[in-house]
Amino acid sequence: MEQYLEFTGIGKAYPGVQALRDISFRCDGGEVLALLGENGAGKSTLLKILSGDTRPDEGGIIIDGRPQQFSAPYDAIKAGVSVIYQERQLVPAMSVMENIFLGEQPKTSLGTIDKKALRQSTQDIIDKFGLPIRPDELAGRLSVAYQQMVEIMKAYRRNSKIIAFDEPTAPLADAEIAILFDLIRRLKEEGRIVLYVSHRLSEIFRITDKIAVLKDGRFVKYLTTSRTNEQELIQAMVGRDIGDTYANLRRNDKLGDVLLEVCNLETEYLRDVSFTLRRGEVLGLAGLVGAGRTEVARAIFGADAILGGEIRFEGEAIDFSEPKDAIEAGIALCPEDRKDQGLVLWRSIRENITMPVLGRIRKGLFLDRAAEEHLAEEAIAKYAIRTPSINKIVRELSGGNQQKVILGRWTNSKMTTKLLILDEPTKGIDVGTKAEVYQMICDFAGEGFGVIFISSELTEVINVSDRIIVMRNGRVTGDVTRREATEESVLALAMTD
Ligand SMILES: Nc1ncnc2c1ncn2[C@@H]1O[C@H](COP(=O)(O)OP(=O)(O)OP(=O)(O)O)[C@@H](O)[C@H]1O
Ligand SMILES: [Mg+2]
């Protein structure tokens, strides 16, 4: 039987935003369909409707010709839909096999759980995908990448014919992405329908067959991957030609004196890390996930203990006992994980942006509300944050717009920052805004800041930074200029000692 999924006239409004309007398109079995669009375009909302988490105001979903009514996630699962979100949904205290068979564990004739059958059935699925995971392992102990694979196996066990992924590669290293893509190819060969959301265009070209482009909640275009190119995609998403991002960057070429010196730094994770950063310089930290780049940032920021060596900032040795002191000294860290370390999700955009500078925007005893609102408006304009108001709760923003709020916080004009550390600042950000973030990084350097730019996307870290430090296993394996760096050479340094 022909397998297909159809969205017909889907509409969904949230207070102040029409998240989706009249979305109609179709996706066939044996194909991977990309959902592409700028931050806030409505991709995640559409997947939430598909998974039964959210109900549409209008329109519906048709699977294999049959109209569906999902009132809850359970209905969608029953209809053969699994949606894999970026936030993991496994039960951490349960084993891999219990998670995969949650709610449907095989029973013995006595009515108890048949552990042996459970273990064997799980092992069969693991073997089918050739993964190094044990059925008895606790899900919470697995790396993010393996947890994601357990979710895929769970979808497979349920025999879901529609499997959707929302930015699945964001937390993954290159080797893990290769495994994920193998799994996706396998699902496709079996005739399943795969939906794939990602901002990384290179992945769209590697793994998808068709592309549906959304813009401002509307359906814009349906394309065949093999018959389109990056320029056409960007134009469809952004509505304008953004040209050659890197060639158009206005860079700073005036370097100042040394701002930061890291000398033979040792922490629990780092070994003998040394480099220097000048005022006006953009220093890239490249490497695979887990190479130790975030640990360097944390040590400078006073979040991790320094066990050996020295960090000198403006000529003086520093060893902050807490991040508050680092911020006071003029160091800002824009952390990688927007959920855990960056944002207070239940607070407004305004509160999140002004959090570190509240002491500086007082009028006598009280907060200067006008100044606070001004800072928030400034960030919304600068980063094109898509929101009806500065008072919107951050939890209700799309993923990419949450990321922009963090950038807005650390770069607002009341900050007295001299060193800006950006850890994966473009994670989950759309192509149009990415180009703006790159230009801002160069502008910060132009204003005399030192900038440390951490990124797992080789292309951007190599093309935006003036100099690139490559790390692997807690050590520095390379220190090259932008002119010297190629993707191949940096990757080789990142992968071999
Ligand atoms: N629970 C919610 N409450 C209010 N507004 C919401 C909610 N969820 C999403 N929105 C709004 O709906 C719009 C679409 O958001 P959605 O998360 O679908 O975007 P997206 O395409 O996934 O973007 P991104 O690439 O940034 O993840 C946004 O304007 C967002 O602020
Ligand atoms: Mg999203």
XYZ file of C-alpha atoms and ligand atoms in Angstrom:
529
model
C 0.000 0.000 0.000
C 1.140 3.481 -0.763
C 2.360 5.317 2.311
C 2.007 9.040 2.548
C 1.456 11.874 4.956
C -0.473 14.991 4.066
C -0.973 18.269 5.876
C -4.122 20.050 4.729
C -4.695 23.709 5.538
C -3.086 23.649 8.989
C -3.467 26.846 10.992
C -2.340 27.576 14.544
C -2.334 30.819 16.522
C -0.629 31.623 19.816
C -1.339 34.844 21.706
C 0.070 37.586 19.483
C 1.448 35.291 16.741
C -0.027 33.319 13.899
C 2.494 30.449 14.132
C 1.094 28.594 11.103
C -1.417 29.460 8.403
C -2.886 27.282 5.707
C -0.011 24.806 5.553
C -0.593 22.085 2.958
C 1.937 19.668 1.516
C 2.565 15.993 1.125
C 5.369 13.606 1.999
C 5.787 10.102 0.550
C 7.091 6.866 2.019
C 10.727 6.083 1.217
C 11.599 9.774 1.203
C 13.309 12.115 3.613
C 11.608 15.506 3.618
C 13.383 18.562 5.033
C 11.376 21.243 6.797
C 13.318 24.420 6.329
C 12.733 27.972 7.502
C 14.084 30.834 9.566
C 13.805 30.958 13.352
C 10.162 31.145 14.298
C 8.950 30.011 10.876
C 6.775 27.360 12.536
C 8.717 24.106 12.000
C 8.579 22.895 15.600
C 4.933 23.892 15.894
C 4.077 21.760 12.862
C 5.913 18.782 14.374
C 4.090 19.305 17.675
C 0.800 19.108 15.800
C 1.986 15.950 14.044
C 2.908 14.360 17.378
C -0.429 15.196 19.007
C 1.196 17.538 21.566
C -0.605 20.555 20.161
C -3.960 20.805 18.411
C -4.288 22.853 15.248
C -6.955 25.576 15.068
C -7.668 24.630 11.484
C -6.872 21.917 8.981
C -5.807 18.358 9.511
C -3.457 15.476 8.938
C -4.065 12.622 6.532
C -2.097 9.389 6.718
C -2.404 6.924 3.830
C -5.637 8.587 2.772
C -7.264 8.469 6.214
C -7.958 11.753 8.073
C -6.574 11.724 11.626
C -7.793 13.332 14.839
C -5.028 13.545 17.432
C -6.242 14.692 20.836
C -3.122 13.492 22.639
C 0.351 12.091 21.865
C -0.985 8.589 22.366
C -3.279 8.965 19.339
C -0.354 9.957 17.141
C 1.733 7.012 18.343
C -1.156 4.686 17.569
C -1.387 6.132 14.081
C 2.308 5.343 13.549
C 3.952 8.689 14.272
C 7.131 9.210 16.343
C 8.645 12.665 16.783
C 12.167 12.899 18.162
C 12.789 16.270 19.797
C 16.057 17.858 20.761
C 15.146 17.582 24.418
C 15.457 13.893 25.232
C 12.303 12.161 26.328
C 13.603 8.921 27.794
C 13.115 7.974 31.423
C 16.682 8.370 32.756
C 16.246 5.981 35.696
C 15.063 3.146 33.443
C 17.204 0.806 31.382
C 17.516 0.970 27.622
C 15.209 -2.025 27.163
C 12.562 -0.669 29.526
C 12.574 2.592 27.630
C 12.322 0.964 24.227
C 9.386 -1.199 25.325
C 7.823 1.342 27.699
C 4.196 0.440 28.330
C 4.433 -2.678 26.171
C 6.936 -4.923 27.899
C 6.566 -8.645 27.162
C 4.868 -10.552 29.998
C 5.382 -14.098 31.287
C 2.430 -16.457 31.740
C 2.320 -15.266 35.373
C 1.770 -11.711 34.263
C 5.168 -10.397 35.389
C 7.611 -8.724 33.015
C 9.517 -11.287 30.956
C 13.031 -9.867 31.386
C 14.610 -12.504 29.206
C 12.310 -11.862 26.256
C 12.641 -8.133 26.826
C 16.432 -8.316 26.760
C 16.470 -10.518 23.664
C 14.013 -8.391 21.677
C 16.007 -5.286 22.544
C 19.273 -6.957 21.570
C 17.729 -7.880 18.211
C 16.946 -4.250 17.467
C 20.385 -3.107 18.682
C 22.048 -5.692 16.424
C 19.924 -4.679 13.498
C 21.326 -1.160 13.767
C 24.793 -2.364 14.821
C 25.038 -0.077 17.854
C 27.401 -0.528 20.846
C 24.650 -0.217 23.470
C 23.668 -2.799 26.138
C 19.970 -3.498 26.865
C 20.543 -3.254 30.647
C 22.317 0.095 30.617
C 20.534 2.969 32.368
C 19.273 5.443 29.780
C 20.372 8.387 31.922
C 23.976 7.180 31.817
C 24.197 7.214 28.021
C 25.673 10.132 26.067
C 23.206 12.452 24.344
C 23.999 10.774 21.024
C 23.194 7.277 22.299
C 20.062 8.470 24.054
C 18.905 9.770 20.717
C 19.631 6.389 19.134
C 17.590 4.680 21.832
C 14.711 6.978 20.889
C 15.080 5.988 17.253
C 15.072 2.297 18.230
C 11.958 2.955 20.275
C 10.260 4.474 17.231
C 11.410 1.473 15.232
C 10.045 -0.960 17.804
C 6.669 0.765 17.696
C 6.866 0.235 13.959
C 6.228 3.922 13.351
C 5.823 4.655 9.679
C 6.411 8.367 10.165
C 9.505 9.478 12.046
C 10.241 13.179 12.472
C 13.438 14.751 13.798
C 13.667 18.307 15.200
C 17.274 19.552 14.888
C 18.713 16.132 15.770
C 22.358 16.899 15.016
C 22.690 20.015 17.177
C 24.271 18.147 20.122
C 26.160 15.567 18.031
C 29.794 15.242 16.961
C 30.654 14.457 13.334
C 31.152 10.728 13.885
C 27.794 10.521 15.658
C 26.092 12.374 12.837
C 27.396 9.736 10.425
C 25.756 7.001 12.532
C 22.481 8.950 12.701
C 22.462 9.391 8.932
C 23.004 5.653 8.456
C 19.962 5.002 10.625
C 17.891 7.517 8.676
C 18.921 5.924 5.371
C 17.848 2.561 6.720
C 14.422 3.914 7.752
C 14.041 5.396 4.297
C 14.978 2.157 2.531
C 12.240 0.420 4.496
C 9.743 2.809 2.941
C 9.114 4.923 6.010
C 8.372 8.647 5.899
C 11.088 10.767 7.476
C 10.731 14.473 8.325
C 13.906 16.311 9.087
C 14.351 19.795 10.603
C 17.816 21.350 10.587
C 19.440 24.714 9.950
C 22.547 23.099 8.512
C 22.182 23.269 4.751
C 25.029 20.822 4.153
C 23.003 18.174 6.006
C 19.887 18.941 4.008
C 21.855 18.144 0.853
C 23.368 14.992 2.331
C 20.287 13.317 3.672
C 17.020 14.658 2.219
C 15.098 14.058 -1.031
C 12.529 16.849 -0.875
C 12.394 20.195 0.885
C 9.385 22.125 2.159
C 10.222 25.745 2.936
C 8.212 27.718 5.506
C 8.400 31.429 6.119
C 6.510 33.351 8.832
C 4.167 30.432 9.324
C 3.310 30.104 5.635
C 4.230 27.467 3.119
C 6.576 28.991 0.519
C 8.003 26.332 -1.727
C 8.392 22.623 -2.330
C 11.714 21.621 -3.868
C 13.552 18.506 -4.964
C 16.909 18.419 -3.181
C 18.919 17.181 -6.169
C 17.551 19.992 -8.301
C 18.181 22.974 -6.044
C 21.172 24.720 -4.469
C 22.079 26.717 -1.359
C 21.408 30.065 -2.969
C 17.894 29.088 -4.002
C 17.119 27.690 -0.547
C 18.387 30.747 1.267
C 16.418 33.001 -1.024
C 13.233 31.006 -0.401
C 13.724 31.097 3.381
C 14.928 34.635 3.824
C 13.140 36.244 0.902
C 16.338 37.971 -0.255
C 19.774 37.089 -1.596
C 22.318 37.263 1.229
C 25.312 36.790 -1.069
C 28.595 35.203 -0.066
C 28.519 35.380 3.714
C 32.227 35.104 4.404
C 33.542 37.161 1.498
C 31.238 40.027 2.511
C 32.404 40.144 6.144
C 33.916 43.466 7.208
C 36.800 42.374 9.386
C 38.988 44.175 11.884
C 42.670 44.350 10.981
C 43.932 46.510 13.839
C 45.222 44.285 16.619
C 45.923 45.784 20.048
C 48.048 44.534 22.932
C 47.709 41.131 24.558
C 44.424 40.837 26.493
C 44.487 37.234 27.605
C 47.295 34.728 28.088
C 46.603 31.125 28.938
C 49.829 29.404 30.018
C 50.118 25.653 30.552
C 46.619 25.562 31.979
C 45.553 22.376 33.766
C 42.083 21.631 35.105
C 40.382 18.374 35.870
C 39.912 17.966 32.139
C 42.560 20.165 30.465
C 46.254 19.386 29.971
C 48.915 21.966 29.202
C 46.704 24.415 27.310
C 48.456 27.599 26.129
C 47.447 30.441 23.793
C 47.225 34.217 23.706
C 44.506 36.605 22.553
C 44.959 40.256 21.569
C 42.458 43.063 21.771
C 40.686 43.279 18.448
C 41.268 39.625 17.650
C 38.786 36.823 17.006
C 40.232 33.555 18.233
C 38.403 30.417 17.146
C 38.404 27.256 19.241
C 37.840 24.297 16.930
C 37.551 20.615 17.764
C 35.073 17.796 18.059
C 32.391 17.721 20.746
C 34.182 16.866 24.013
C 37.587 18.203 22.902
C 37.740 20.554 25.905
C 36.777 23.873 24.327
C 33.930 24.587 26.732
C 36.249 23.656 29.629
C 38.693 26.375 28.546
C 35.838 28.877 28.629
C 34.707 27.652 32.039
C 38.218 27.905 33.521
C 38.624 31.511 32.327
C 35.156 32.370 33.627
C 35.817 30.987 37.106
C 33.355 28.129 36.733
C 35.978 25.337 36.950
C 38.980 25.124 39.297
C 42.455 25.811 37.905
C 44.810 23.025 39.024
C 47.999 24.142 37.285
C 49.427 26.805 35.016
C 48.105 30.334 34.831
C 45.569 32.613 33.152
C 46.568 36.270 32.749
C 43.972 38.897 31.894
C 45.176 42.440 31.135
C 48.587 41.411 32.451
C 47.412 40.082 35.802
C 46.964 36.483 36.919
C 43.288 35.683 37.447
C 41.616 32.815 39.248
C 37.998 33.725 39.861
C 36.157 31.686 42.444
C 32.836 32.432 40.789
C 31.517 33.735 37.469
C 30.200 36.906 39.179
C 33.807 38.051 39.678
C 34.683 37.302 36.058
C 31.720 39.381 34.845
C 32.813 42.208 37.149
C 36.310 42.081 35.603
C 34.866 42.388 32.095
C 34.574 38.813 30.896
C 31.301 37.612 29.404
C 30.502 34.010 28.600
C 27.626 33.177 26.306
C 27.174 29.497 27.131
C 26.408 26.665 24.802
C 23.400 25.208 26.504
C 20.643 27.766 26.367
C 18.371 25.720 28.623
C 20.670 24.783 31.490
C 23.008 27.696 31.892
C 21.738 30.569 29.879
C 18.124 31.464 30.193
C 15.459 31.566 32.834
C 12.682 30.090 30.743
C 9.753 31.309 32.786
C 10.971 34.920 32.756
C 10.369 37.479 30.016
C 12.729 38.472 27.227
C 13.207 41.828 28.991
C 14.232 40.217 32.283
C 16.560 37.735 30.614
C 18.365 40.415 28.651
C 18.910 42.821 31.533
C 19.752 40.215 34.177
C 23.532 40.843 34.417
C 23.239 44.646 34.322
C 20.410 45.282 36.769
C 22.844 47.086 39.094
C 23.693 49.545 36.336
C 20.214 50.593 35.339
C 18.914 51.978 38.606
C 17.192 55.251 39.286
C 17.838 55.778 42.963
C 16.559 52.705 44.749
C 14.449 51.535 41.869
C 15.010 49.844 38.591
C 14.947 52.290 35.692
C 12.137 50.643 33.802
C 12.588 52.823 30.717
C 16.280 51.928 30.477
C 15.442 48.270 30.939
C 12.860 48.374 28.180
C 15.256 50.229 25.951
C 17.907 47.492 26.308
C 15.359 44.813 25.488
C 14.047 46.706 22.450
C 17.617 47.241 21.300
C 18.364 43.492 21.371
C 15.093 42.602 19.648
C 15.919 44.987 16.818
C 19.598 43.999 16.549
C 18.961 40.268 16.351
C 15.530 40.382 14.730
C 14.027 38.405 17.619
C 10.594 37.289 16.490
C 8.191 38.172 19.277
C 5.047 40.249 19.733
C 6.480 41.985 22.826
C 9.492 42.361 25.139
C 7.390 40.775 27.866
C 6.916 37.413 26.171
C 8.047 34.478 28.315
C 11.222 32.946 26.881
C 9.784 29.439 27.043
C 7.271 30.411 24.360
C 9.905 31.518 21.862
C 11.173 29.255 19.085
C 14.546 27.572 19.703
C 16.562 29.972 17.590
C 14.920 33.024 19.099
C 15.867 31.801 22.579
C 19.469 31.650 21.395
C 19.206 35.241 20.170
C 18.010 36.377 23.612
C 21.247 35.028 25.129
C 23.300 36.931 22.572
C 21.274 40.029 23.373
C 21.997 39.656 27.053
C 25.754 39.435 26.770
C 26.181 42.102 24.165
C 23.776 44.773 25.429
C 25.188 48.261 25.524
C 25.359 48.411 29.340
C 27.841 45.575 29.519
C 31.424 46.625 30.246
C 32.891 43.610 28.587
C 36.471 43.371 27.330
C 36.562 39.661 26.599
C 33.579 37.987 25.025
C 33.445 34.195 24.942
C 30.808 32.787 22.618
C 30.256 29.051 22.949
C 28.422 27.740 19.857
C 26.569 31.029 19.333
C 24.977 29.989 16.041
C 23.561 26.693 17.242
C 19.975 26.486 15.985
C 20.140 29.914 14.310
C 18.928 30.349 10.744
C 21.244 31.268 7.845
C 20.169 34.888 7.571
C 20.788 35.619 11.243
C 24.005 33.596 11.209
C 25.529 36.027 8.729
C 24.525 38.850 11.097
C 26.116 37.078 14.067
C 29.388 36.661 12.124
C 29.419 40.361 11.305
C 28.772 41.207 14.955
C 31.679 39.047 16.028
C 33.927 41.019 13.671
C 32.406 44.295 14.880
C 33.140 43.429 18.511
C 36.753 42.864 17.525
C 36.686 46.179 15.663
C 35.583 47.911 18.872
C 38.651 46.506 20.627
C 37.161 43.508 22.410
C 38.926 40.181 22.440
C 36.586 37.483 21.175
C 36.801 33.729 21.696
C 34.540 31.966 19.243
C 33.849 28.290 19.971
C 32.148 26.325 17.215
C 31.759 22.764 16.008
C 30.955 23.933 12.508
C 34.343 23.880 10.853
C 33.381 26.156 7.984
C 32.275 29.012 10.202
C 35.050 28.779 12.771
C 37.701 28.755 10.044
C 36.196 31.560 8.002
C 35.224 33.969 10.768
C 38.213 33.700 13.161
C 41.547 35.489 12.666
C 43.351 32.613 14.320
C 42.208 29.086 15.170
C 43.244 26.962 18.144
C 42.450 23.298 17.517
C 41.808 21.028 20.493
C 41.525 17.328 21.089
C 41.193 15.354 24.327
C 41.807 18.369 26.551
C 44.977 19.454 24.718
C 45.895 21.986 22.048
C 46.850 20.196 18.821
C 47.127 23.190 16.507
C 47.388 27.003 16.362
C 46.882 28.318 12.820
C 45.899 31.561 11.088
C 42.832 31.895 8.876
C 45.055 31.958 5.798
C 46.760 28.695 6.764
C 43.612 26.852 7.825
C 41.689 24.521 5.539
C 38.806 22.297 6.600
C 40.911 19.201 5.935
C 43.940 20.383 7.923
C 41.872 21.525 10.922
C 39.834 18.331 10.927
C 43.051 16.294 10.853
C 44.356 18.244 13.872
C 41.035 17.749 15.658
C 41.047 14.000 15.126
C 44.660 12.928 15.610
C 47.049 13.555 18.500
N 3.926 27.544 23.469
C 3.944 28.672 22.755
N 3.335 29.784 23.219
C 3.333 30.919 22.522
N 3.958 31.090 21.326
C 4.589 30.038 20.813
C 4.627 28.774 21.498
N 5.340 27.900 20.750
C 5.730 28.578 19.642
N 5.280 29.856 19.676
C 5.508 30.882 18.624
O 5.177 30.324 17.357
C 6.101 30.755 16.357
C 6.694 29.554 15.652
O 7.584 28.889 16.531
P 8.316 27.503 16.204
O 8.905 27.030 17.492
O 7.379 26.598 15.510
O 9.462 27.986 15.200
P 10.648 27.135 14.507
O 10.432 27.227 13.039
O 10.747 25.800 15.114
O 11.916 28.048 14.859
P 13.437 27.646 15.319
O 14.203 27.379 14.073
O 13.926 28.921 15.956
O 13.360 26.495 16.270
C 7.108 31.628 17.067
O 6.770 32.974 16.854
C 6.968 31.269 18.531
O 7.275 32.366 19.368
Mg 12.210 24.882 16.404
